[in-house]
Short mmCIF file of C-alpha atoms and ligand atoms in Angstrom, two decimals:
data_model
loop_
_atom_site.label_atom_id
_atom_site.label_comp_id
_atom_site.label_asym_id
_atom_site.label_seq_id
_atom_site.Cartn_x
_atom_site.Cartn_y
_atom_site.Cartn_z
CA UNK A 680 0.00 0.00 0.00
CA UNK A 681 1.08 3.56 -0.66
CA UNK A 682 1.61 5.01 2.80
CA UNK A 683 1.84 8.64 1.76
CA UNK A 684 -1.18 10.67 2.84
CA UNK A 685 -3.61 11.02 -0.04
CA UNK A 686 -5.07 14.52 -0.24
CA UNK A 687 -7.93 15.05 -2.68
CA UNK A 688 -9.05 18.49 -3.83
CA UNK A 689 -12.70 18.44 -4.83
CA UNK A 690 -13.29 21.79 -6.54
CA UNK A 691 -16.96 20.96 -7.15
CA UNK A 692 -18.51 23.52 -9.56
CA UNK A 693 -15.79 26.16 -9.06
CA UNK A 694 -14.03 28.31 -10.14
CA UNK A 695 -16.00 29.92 -12.95
CA UNK A 696 -13.16 30.63 -15.40
CA UNK A 697 -10.32 28.59 -16.84
CA UNK A 698 -7.92 31.38 -15.94
CA UNK A 699 -8.84 31.10 -12.26
CA UNK A 700 -8.59 27.31 -12.42
CA UNK A 701 -5.11 27.47 -13.95
CA UNK A 702 -3.99 30.05 -11.44
CA UNK A 703 -5.27 28.02 -8.48
CA UNK A 704 -3.66 24.85 -9.76
CA UNK A 705 -0.28 26.37 -10.64
CA UNK A 706 -0.05 28.22 -7.30
CA UNK A 707 -0.62 25.01 -5.35
CA UNK A 708 1.61 22.97 -7.65
CA UNK A 709 4.51 25.38 -7.22
CA UNK A 710 4.16 25.46 -3.43
CA UNK A 711 4.00 21.71 -2.95
CA UNK A 712 6.96 20.83 -5.18
CA UNK A 713 9.18 20.50 -2.14
CA UNK A 714 6.80 18.12 -0.35
CA UNK A 715 7.68 14.58 -1.29
CA UNK A 716 5.70 12.47 1.14
CA UNK A 717 2.24 13.11 -0.20
CA UNK A 718 -0.03 12.29 -3.12
CA UNK A 719 -2.29 15.15 -4.15
CA UNK A 720 -5.22 14.55 -6.48
CA UNK A 721 -6.97 17.46 -8.17
CA UNK A 722 -10.60 16.91 -9.13
CA UNK A 723 -11.59 20.03 -11.08
CA UNK A 724 -14.74 20.41 -13.17
CA UNK A 725 -14.49 18.30 -16.35
CA UNK A 726 -14.05 21.37 -18.57
CA UNK A 727 -10.72 22.27 -16.97
CA UNK A 728 -9.20 18.80 -16.83
CA UNK A 729 -7.49 18.80 -20.22
CA UNK A 730 -5.72 22.13 -19.63
CA UNK A 731 -4.54 21.16 -16.17
CA UNK A 732 -3.43 17.66 -17.09
CA UNK A 733 -1.56 19.04 -20.08
CA UNK A 734 0.19 21.64 -17.93
CA UNK A 735 1.59 18.88 -15.72
CA UNK A 736 2.56 16.62 -18.62
CA UNK A 737 4.76 19.26 -20.17
CA UNK A 738 8.48 18.68 -19.64
CA UNK A 739 10.24 19.03 -17.23
CA UNK A 740 7.33 18.18 -14.96
CA UNK A 741 6.54 14.83 -16.53
CA UNK A 742 8.09 12.93 -13.64
CA UNK A 743 5.74 14.53 -11.13
CA UNK A 744 4.24 11.44 -9.53
CA UNK A 745 2.92 13.23 -6.49
CA UNK A 746 0.23 14.98 -8.44
CA UNK A 747 -2.65 13.15 -10.05
CA UNK A 748 -6.03 14.06 -11.48
CA UNK A 749 -9.51 12.75 -11.04
CA UNK A 750 -13.04 13.33 -12.23
CA UNK A 751 -15.77 14.36 -9.80
CA UNK A 752 -18.13 11.79 -11.28
CA UNK A 753 -18.51 9.56 -14.34
CA UNK A 754 -21.20 7.62 -16.15
CA UNK A 755 -21.26 3.82 -16.23
CA UNK A 756 -21.26 3.32 -20.00
CA UNK A 757 -18.08 3.63 -22.06
CA UNK A 758 -19.64 5.66 -24.90
CA UNK A 759 -22.91 6.28 -26.73
CA UNK A 760 -26.09 8.33 -26.71
CA UNK A 761 -25.97 9.67 -23.15
CA UNK A 762 -26.19 13.43 -23.52
CA UNK A 763 -24.12 15.35 -21.04
CA UNK A 764 -22.31 12.37 -19.57
CA UNK A 765 -18.58 11.62 -19.32
CA UNK A 766 -17.36 8.03 -19.39
CA UNK A 767 -14.65 6.45 -17.22
CA UNK A 768 -12.56 5.64 -20.29
CA UNK A 769 -12.69 9.30 -21.37
CA UNK A 770 -11.21 10.24 -18.00
CA UNK A 771 -8.64 7.49 -18.24
CA UNK A 772 -7.67 8.60 -21.74
CA UNK A 773 -7.13 12.08 -20.36
CA UNK A 774 -4.57 10.62 -17.93
CA UNK A 775 -6.85 10.76 -14.91
CA UNK A 776 -6.10 8.13 -12.29
CA UNK A 777 -9.01 8.68 -9.95
CA UNK A 778 -12.71 9.45 -9.96
CA UNK A 779 -14.99 10.46 -7.09
CA UNK A 780 -18.04 8.21 -6.93
CA UNK A 781 -21.16 8.61 -4.81
CA UNK A 782 -20.45 12.05 -3.37
CA UNK A 783 -23.32 13.03 -1.09
CA UNK A 784 -24.11 16.02 -3.33
CA UNK A 785 -24.65 13.62 -6.24
CA UNK A 786 -26.77 11.38 -4.04
CA UNK A 787 -28.81 14.38 -2.86
CA UNK A 788 -29.19 16.63 -5.93
CA UNK A 789 -29.09 13.97 -8.64
CA UNK A 790 -30.89 11.22 -6.78
CA UNK A 791 -28.03 8.77 -7.16
CA UNK A 792 -28.99 5.54 -5.50
CA UNK A 793 -26.58 2.90 -4.23
CA UNK A 794 -27.41 0.90 -7.34
CA UNK A 795 -26.26 3.78 -9.55
CA UNK A 796 -23.17 4.31 -7.40
CA UNK A 797 -22.34 0.62 -7.74
CA UNK A 798 -22.67 0.72 -11.54
CA UNK A 799 -20.43 3.77 -11.76
CA UNK A 800 -17.87 2.30 -9.39
CA UNK A 801 -17.63 -0.96 -11.34
CA UNK A 802 -17.37 0.92 -14.64
CA UNK A 803 -14.58 3.08 -13.21
CA UNK A 804 -12.67 -0.02 -12.12
CA UNK A 805 -13.22 -1.59 -15.52
CA UNK A 806 -11.55 1.48 -17.07
CA UNK A 807 -8.64 1.11 -14.61
CA UNK A 808 -9.52 4.23 -12.65
CA UNK A 809 -9.26 4.30 -8.87
CA UNK A 810 -12.69 5.15 -7.47
CA UNK A 811 -12.90 7.36 -4.40
CA UNK A 812 -16.12 6.03 -2.91
CA UNK A 813 -17.86 8.51 -0.59
CA UNK A 814 -19.96 7.16 2.25
CA UNK A 815 -21.38 8.80 5.34
CA UNK A 816 -24.42 9.25 7.51
CA UNK A 817 -26.84 12.18 7.17
CA UNK A 818 -27.21 13.11 10.82
CA UNK A 819 -24.62 13.75 13.47
CA UNK A 820 -24.05 10.51 15.21
CA UNK A 821 -21.77 8.61 17.54
CA UNK A 822 -19.85 5.36 17.64
CA UNK A 823 -19.06 3.37 20.75
CA UNK A 824 -15.51 2.59 21.83
CA UNK A 825 -15.37 -0.60 19.75
CA UNK A 826 -16.27 1.37 16.67
CA UNK A 827 -19.75 -0.09 16.49
CA UNK A 828 -22.46 2.24 15.29
CA UNK A 829 -24.81 3.33 18.05
CA UNK A 830 -27.90 4.04 16.00
CA UNK A 831 -29.73 3.47 12.77
CA UNK A 832 -28.11 6.49 11.15
CA UNK A 833 -24.63 5.02 11.44
CA UNK A 834 -25.79 1.77 9.89
CA UNK A 835 -26.05 3.77 6.69
CA UNK A 836 -22.30 3.42 6.19
CA UNK A 837 -22.44 -0.35 6.40
CA UNK A 838 -25.39 -0.53 4.06
CA UNK A 839 -23.77 1.87 1.57
CA UNK A 840 -20.56 -0.16 1.54
CA UNK A 841 -22.41 -3.41 1.04
CA UNK A 842 -24.51 -2.06 -1.84
CA UNK A 843 -21.91 0.19 -3.45
CA UNK A 844 -19.29 -2.56 -3.49
CA UNK A 845 -21.61 -5.33 -4.70
CA UNK A 846 -19.85 -7.57 -7.25
CA UNK A 847 -16.53 -5.79 -6.82
CA UNK A 848 -13.98 -8.61 -6.85
CA UNK A 849 -11.18 -9.24 -4.41
CA UNK A 850 -8.64 -8.30 -7.04
CA UNK A 851 -10.33 -4.95 -7.78
CA UNK A 852 -11.25 -3.81 -4.27
CA UNK A 853 -7.60 -2.89 -3.65
CA UNK A 854 -7.99 -0.01 -6.09
CA UNK A 855 -10.93 1.52 -4.23
CA UNK A 856 -10.29 4.43 -1.87
CA UNK A 857 -13.04 5.03 0.69
CA UNK A 858 -13.84 8.53 1.88
CA UNK A 859 -15.75 8.78 5.14
CA UNK A 860 -17.76 11.95 4.66
CA UNK A 861 -20.46 12.54 7.26
CA UNK A 862 -23.01 14.57 5.33
CA UNK A 863 -23.66 16.91 8.25
CA UNK A 864 -19.99 17.93 8.21
CA UNK A 865 -19.71 18.77 4.51
CA UNK A 866 -19.47 22.48 3.83
CA UNK A 867 -20.91 23.33 7.25
CA UNK A 868 -17.79 24.40 9.15
CA UNK A 869 -18.81 21.74 11.63
CA UNK A 870 -16.22 18.96 11.25
CA UNK A 871 -16.45 15.50 12.73
CA UNK A 872 -14.39 14.97 15.87
CA UNK A 873 -11.16 13.12 14.97
CA UNK A 874 -12.08 10.47 17.51
CA UNK A 875 -15.43 9.84 15.81
CA UNK A 876 -13.76 9.78 12.39
CA UNK A 877 -11.39 7.14 13.76
CA UNK A 878 -14.33 5.06 14.98
CA UNK A 879 -16.02 5.39 11.63
CA UNK A 880 -12.81 4.26 9.89
CA UNK A 881 -12.64 1.30 12.23
CA UNK A 882 -16.23 0.43 11.40
CA UNK A 883 -15.44 0.71 7.67
CA UNK A 884 -12.46 -1.64 8.11
CA UNK A 885 -14.67 -4.12 10.00
CA UNK A 886 -17.21 -4.01 7.21
CA UNK A 887 -14.47 -4.58 4.60
CA UNK A 888 -13.19 -7.52 6.63
CA UNK A 889 -16.70 -8.98 6.57
CA UNK A 890 -17.18 -8.34 2.85
CA UNK A 891 -13.62 -9.35 1.83
CA UNK A 892 -10.95 -10.27 4.35
CA UNK A 893 -8.76 -8.85 7.11
CA UNK A 894 -5.84 -7.99 4.87
CA UNK A 895 -8.05 -5.95 2.55
CA UNK A 896 -9.53 -4.22 5.59
CA UNK A 897 -6.13 -3.37 7.04
CA UNK A 898 -4.67 -2.10 3.79
CA UNK A 899 -7.67 -0.08 2.58
CA UNK A 900 -7.04 3.63 2.11
CA UNK A 901 -9.65 5.48 4.15
CA UNK A 902 -9.93 9.26 3.96
CA UNK A 903 -11.84 11.78 6.03
CA UNK A 904 -13.83 14.58 4.41
CA UNK A 905 -16.04 17.30 5.89
CA UNK A 906 -15.00 20.89 6.73
CA UNK A 907 -11.28 20.09 6.71
CA UNK A 908 -9.08 23.15 7.33
CA UNK A 909 -5.38 23.74 7.94
CA UNK A 910 -6.27 23.88 11.64
CA UNK A 911 -7.77 20.42 11.88
CA UNK A 912 -6.03 18.52 9.02
CA UNK A 913 -3.26 17.03 11.16
CA UNK A 914 -5.68 15.72 13.76
CA UNK A 915 -7.26 13.34 11.25
CA UNK A 916 -3.96 11.96 9.99
CA UNK A 917 -2.03 11.76 13.22
CA UNK A 918 -4.74 11.62 15.82
CA UNK A 919 -7.29 9.52 13.96
CA UNK A 920 -4.99 7.51 11.69
CA UNK A 921 -6.85 8.34 8.48
CA UNK A 922 -4.89 7.69 5.25
CA UNK A 923 -5.74 11.08 3.83
CA UNK A 924 -8.29 13.82 3.37
CA UNK A 925 -10.98 14.81 0.90
CA UNK A 926 -11.11 18.58 0.87
CA UNK A 927 -13.93 20.60 -0.67
CA UNK A 928 -14.27 24.32 0.05
CA UNK A 929 -10.77 24.78 1.47
CA UNK A 930 -9.18 23.37 -1.70
CA UNK A 931 -10.33 26.49 -3.57
CA UNK A 932 -8.04 28.66 -1.48
CA UNK A 933 -4.47 27.99 -2.64
CA UNK A 934 -2.63 29.03 0.53
CA UNK A 935 -5.11 27.26 2.81
CA UNK A 936 -4.93 24.09 0.74
CA UNK A 937 -1.12 24.16 0.73
CA UNK A 938 -1.19 24.50 4.54
CA UNK A 939 -3.56 21.54 4.77
CA UNK A 940 -1.09 19.45 2.76
CA UNK A 941 1.89 20.64 4.82
CA UNK A 942 0.11 19.95 8.09
CA UNK A 943 -1.10 16.54 6.95
CA UNK A 944 2.43 15.55 5.99
CA UNK A 945 4.05 16.96 9.13
CA UNK A 946 1.66 15.09 11.40
C1 PEP B 2452 -16.53 17.51 -0.03
O1 PEP B 2452 -17.00 18.16 -0.94
O2 PEP B 2452 -16.35 16.31 -0.18
C2 PEP B 2452 -16.19 18.17 1.21
C3 PEP B 2452 -15.66 17.47 2.16
O3 PEP B 2452 -16.46 19.51 1.29
P1 PEP B 2452 -15.96 20.52 2.45
O4 PEP B 2452 -14.49 20.27 2.64
O5 PEP B 2452 -16.25 21.87 1.90
O6 PEP B 2452 -16.74 20.20 3.67
#
């Protein structure tokens, strides 16, 4: 397993111009050149991907392995009459390595069910992309000291994992990154306590052990996402033992995002 913290920037539907997108990306890229022990994945809106990927591919930056790109979503078919959609192979052909699947905003605003999430996830794997599967409960909740969910709401995570990973083989599950994103913490400035994130990660590992085996559970890359800032980033990596972070709003502020990366690595 890659032990470097994995930090994902989810720009969502921002910024509004290519110029701003290029400026944001190049500022962060320049600042993090010196940081070796990290993998940073940029997930900009589709329309900016080509420009940003091309900027990194230009010599002498070709060897930059610490920076990767991902889509924020994809469709489950490879091509065809699906107006407005982007396929996993299109992302792969653009040199993307990752794709976010099942973000709570897609589940909420686009009515994506676990069945849809599962189809997208399997299609992404088929195209040799690494899916970043987002799971998380709607309401603020708690876990007991053994990492067992205390209420119905927390059972959501287990159910999502079971349904979203249906028919994902043992050989493919290794490519899946899981982001624990409690919905109540996303974009609210109200982050999950590191201790609760740790319990959620433990519960996710237990579920993976049940669905696959202990080795898969131990080696899985589990990220935390939800109101991450430079102030709290380290507490999830060091304190809660997460393998990385999924950062939304704060990834749109270059200096704040660089600090998040620095603090995650230093922890
Ligand atoms: C997200 O979009 O996945 C996210 C975690 O957003 P934010 O960091 O803004 O809470």
